[in-house]
Amino acid sequence: MLLIVGLGNPGIEYERTRHNIGWWVLDLLRTKLTGLNLRLLCYSRVYELKHELKKEVDFIVYPLTYMNNSGKAVKCLYEPRMDLVVIHDDLDLVVGKTRVRFGGSSAGHKGVSSIIDALGTDSFWRVKVGIGRPFSKQEVINYVLGEPQKNEKEVLIRAADYIADQLCLLITDRNFSRFQQNINSFNSNENN
């Protein structure tokens, strides 16, 4: 079973912000899938995807706890037999750069840190989407909670759409090695 979690903040004021790139990916993923059932549980909007042949269910999750408390929602849904994939923004990657890695520290991302603390482990997949970094440290909060410029947004949408495509493949074949290789080699400025 896959537990695919997009990190973001609830509310219309956050919808188009850089910090909500995890939700952008899930929004695009949902347009590529059929047979999703919506449930509200565990402080989240949860879409279930049932696989009749495999007798499995995958979950696409929008935590409604706000970014810094994402661990509360994930802990409520997570079972050890699940493969957890968390999609989030990354200030240290250039806009549109994508990276997948398994395990490791939160690198200062408070949503990821919340999940690590709640689960008591860092053993899960992270899909990072670069949003770039502002010029001044004081601007970080306004930057991540701000909307990207038009050209930036186009690059981010291309990256989010590519990740959604790769998640569709992962849902089908469970090939994490290929998933990681494809996303790590993606260049949103070249792949139009």
Short mmCIF file of C-alpha atoms in Angstrom, two decimals:
data_model
loop_
_atom_site.label_atom_id
_atom_site.label_comp_id
_atom_site.label_asym_id
_atom_site.label_seq_id
_atom_site.Cartn_x
_atom_site.Cartn_y
_atom_site.Cartn_z
CA MET A 1 0.00 0.00 0.00
CA LEU A 2 1.11 3.49 -0.83
CA LEU A 3 0.49 6.45 1.45
CA ILE A 4 1.16 9.47 -0.77
CA VAL A 5 1.16 12.69 1.25
CA GLY A 6 1.37 16.17 -0.22
CA LEU A 7 2.43 18.79 2.30
CA GLY A 8 0.64 22.10 2.32
CA ASN A 9 -1.60 24.42 4.27
CA PRO A 10 -5.42 24.38 4.11
CA GLY A 11 -7.31 27.48 3.08
CA ILE A 12 -7.82 29.47 -0.09
CA GLU A 13 -5.15 31.99 0.96
CA TYR A 14 -2.47 29.26 0.71
CA GLU A 15 -3.73 27.45 -2.41
CA ARG A 16 -1.30 29.00 -4.89
CA THR A 17 1.69 29.45 -2.60
CA ARG A 18 5.12 27.89 -3.08
CA HIS A 19 4.74 26.06 0.24
CA ASN A 20 1.71 24.17 -1.14
CA ILE A 21 3.58 22.53 -4.04
CA GLY A 22 2.83 19.12 -2.47
CA TRP A 23 -0.87 19.83 -2.92
CA TRP A 24 -0.28 21.05 -6.49
CA VAL A 25 1.22 17.64 -7.30
CA LEU A 26 -1.70 15.79 -5.72
CA ASP A 27 -4.23 17.96 -7.57
CA LEU A 28 -2.57 16.99 -10.87
CA LEU A 29 -2.27 13.33 -9.83
CA ARG A 30 -6.00 13.16 -9.09
CA THR A 31 -6.80 14.34 -12.65
CA LYS A 32 -4.86 11.34 -14.02
CA LEU A 33 -6.61 8.68 -11.90
CA THR A 34 -10.12 7.27 -11.87
CA GLY A 35 -12.10 5.55 -9.15
CA LEU A 36 -10.97 7.73 -6.26
CA ASN A 37 -13.17 7.79 -3.16
CA LEU A 38 -12.96 10.84 -0.90
CA ARG A 39 -13.01 10.43 2.86
CA LEU A 40 -12.36 12.92 5.63
CA LEU A 41 -10.42 11.22 8.38
CA CYS A 42 -7.33 11.57 10.50
CA TYR A 43 -7.25 15.36 10.15
CA SER A 44 -6.98 14.94 6.37
CA ARG A 45 -8.71 14.87 3.04
CA VAL A 46 -8.00 11.28 1.94
CA TYR A 47 -8.59 9.86 -1.54
CA GLU A 48 -8.66 6.06 -1.66
CA LEU A 49 -7.67 4.20 -4.79
CA LYS A 50 -8.75 0.55 -4.65
CA HIS A 51 -6.96 -2.04 -6.77
CA GLU A 52 -9.40 -4.91 -7.29
CA LEU A 53 -6.83 -7.35 -8.72
CA LYS A 54 -4.19 -6.70 -6.07
CA LYS A 55 -6.74 -6.38 -3.24
CA GLU A 56 -4.90 -3.27 -2.08
CA VAL A 57 -5.77 0.33 -1.39
CA ASP A 58 -3.49 3.33 -1.95
CA PHE A 59 -4.11 6.63 -0.21
CA ILE A 60 -3.58 10.16 -1.52
CA VAL A 61 -3.52 12.49 1.46
CA TYR A 62 -3.90 16.23 1.99
CA PRO A 63 -3.21 16.84 5.70
CA LEU A 64 -5.49 19.59 7.04
CA THR A 65 -3.35 20.20 10.13
CA TYR A 66 -1.21 22.94 8.58
CA MET A 67 2.31 22.25 7.42
CA ASN A 68 4.13 22.28 10.75
CA ASN A 69 1.75 19.70 12.29
CA SER A 70 1.62 17.29 9.33
CA GLY A 71 2.97 14.49 11.51
CA LYS A 72 -0.30 14.33 13.45
CA ALA A 73 -2.24 13.44 10.30
CA VAL A 74 0.38 11.08 8.89
CA LYS A 75 0.76 9.18 12.18
CA CYS A 76 -3.01 8.65 12.32
CA LEU A 77 -3.02 7.08 8.82
CA TYR A 78 0.34 5.32 8.68
CA GLU A 79 0.77 1.57 9.08
CA PRO A 80 4.21 -0.12 9.00
CA ARG A 81 3.30 -2.15 5.88
CA MET A 82 2.77 1.08 3.90
CA ASP A 83 5.28 2.76 1.62
CA LEU A 84 5.14 6.41 2.65
CA VAL A 85 5.88 9.06 0.01
CA VAL A 86 5.92 12.70 1.15
CA ILE A 87 5.93 15.52 -1.42
CA HIS A 88 7.14 18.94 -0.29
CA ASP A 89 8.83 22.20 -1.27
CA ASP A 90 12.58 22.70 -0.93
CA LEU A 91 14.26 26.10 -0.58
CA ASP A 92 17.70 24.66 -1.33
CA LEU A 93 16.82 23.44 -4.82
CA VAL A 94 16.47 25.84 -7.74
CA VAL A 95 12.94 26.47 -8.96
CA GLY A 96 11.54 23.35 -10.61
CA LYS A 97 14.44 21.04 -9.70
CA THR A 98 13.13 17.71 -8.41
CA ARG A 99 14.73 15.18 -6.09
CA VAL A 100 13.69 11.90 -4.52
CA ARG A 101 15.47 10.34 -1.58
CA PHE A 102 14.75 7.78 1.08
CA GLY A 103 15.38 8.67 4.71
CA GLY A 104 17.65 11.29 6.19
CA SER A 105 17.10 14.49 8.10
CA SER A 106 14.34 17.02 7.50
CA ALA A 107 16.93 19.55 6.28
CA GLY A 108 15.03 22.18 8.26
CA HIS A 109 11.64 21.53 6.65
CA LYS A 110 9.18 21.77 9.53
CA GLY A 111 6.50 19.62 7.87
CA VAL A 112 8.98 16.79 7.27
CA SER A 113 10.37 17.25 10.78
CA SER A 114 6.86 16.92 12.20
CA ILE A 115 6.40 13.60 10.36
CA ILE A 116 9.78 12.26 11.52
CA ASP A 117 8.96 13.21 15.12
CA ALA A 118 5.44 11.73 15.00
CA LEU A 119 6.49 8.43 13.40
CA GLY A 120 9.76 8.14 15.31
CA THR A 121 11.59 7.33 12.08
CA ASP A 122 12.98 9.01 8.99
CA SER A 123 12.54 5.84 6.90
CA PHE A 124 10.22 7.10 4.20
CA TRP A 125 10.42 8.52 0.69
CA ARG A 126 10.58 12.28 0.11
CA VAL A 127 9.88 13.99 -3.18
CA LYS A 128 11.38 17.46 -3.09
CA VAL A 129 10.34 20.23 -5.45
CA GLY A 130 12.71 23.18 -5.65
CA ILE A 131 11.18 26.59 -5.05
CA GLY A 132 14.49 28.49 -4.83
CA ARG A 133 15.53 30.78 -2.03
CA PRO A 134 14.81 34.48 -1.45
CA PHE A 135 17.68 36.96 -1.29
CA SER A 136 17.30 37.67 2.43
CA LYS A 137 16.79 35.26 5.36
CA GLN A 138 14.14 37.58 6.80
CA GLU A 139 12.06 37.07 3.66
CA VAL A 140 11.80 33.25 3.90
CA ILE A 141 8.34 33.08 5.50
CA ASN A 142 6.85 35.62 3.10
CA TYR A 143 8.60 33.86 0.22
CA VAL A 144 7.32 30.33 0.89
CA LEU A 145 3.85 31.65 1.70
CA GLY A 146 3.86 33.84 -1.41
CA GLU A 147 2.71 33.06 -4.92
CA PRO A 148 5.40 32.46 -7.52
CA GLN A 149 5.90 34.83 -10.45
CA LYS A 150 4.30 33.76 -13.76
CA ASN A 151 7.48 32.25 -15.27
CA GLU A 152 8.33 30.52 -11.98
CA LYS A 153 4.80 29.13 -11.74
CA GLU A 154 5.04 27.64 -15.24
CA VAL A 155 8.26 25.83 -14.28
CA LEU A 156 6.70 24.57 -11.03
CA ILE A 157 3.61 23.31 -12.83
CA ARG A 158 5.79 21.38 -15.32
CA ALA A 159 7.69 19.81 -12.42
CA ALA A 160 4.48 19.01 -10.50
CA ASP A 161 2.89 17.45 -13.58
CA TYR A 162 5.97 15.31 -14.23
CA ILE A 163 5.97 14.09 -10.63
CA ALA A 164 2.25 13.28 -10.92
CA ASP A 165 3.01 11.20 -14.04
CA GLN A 166 5.77 9.36 -12.19
CA LEU A 167 3.46 8.73 -9.23
CA CYS A 168 0.97 7.14 -11.65
CA LEU A 169 3.72 4.76 -12.77
CA LEU A 170 4.68 4.06 -9.17
CA ILE A 171 1.07 3.24 -8.30
CA THR A 172 1.06 0.76 -11.18
CA ASP A 173 4.46 -0.93 -10.84
CA ARG A 174 5.82 -0.09 -7.35
CA ASN A 175 9.27 0.41 -8.90
CA PHE A 176 10.85 2.90 -6.48
CA SER A 177 14.25 2.65 -8.16
CA ARG A 178 12.86 3.85 -11.50
CA PHE A 179 10.68 6.44 -9.74
CA GLN A 180 13.76 7.90 -8.03
CA GLN A 181 15.91 7.79 -11.17
CA ASN A 182 13.27 9.45 -13.34
CA ILE A 183 12.51 12.27 -10.94
CA ASN A 184 16.16 12.91 -10.09
CA SER A 185 17.04 13.23 -13.79
CA PHE A 186 14.11 15.54 -14.65
CA ASN A 187 14.93 19.09 -15.72
CA SER A 188 11.83 21.29 -15.77
CA ASN A 189 13.61 23.85 -17.94
CA GLU A 190 14.37 21.29 -20.68
CA ASN A 191 11.41 18.91 -20.49
CA ASN A 192 8.57 20.94 -21.95
#
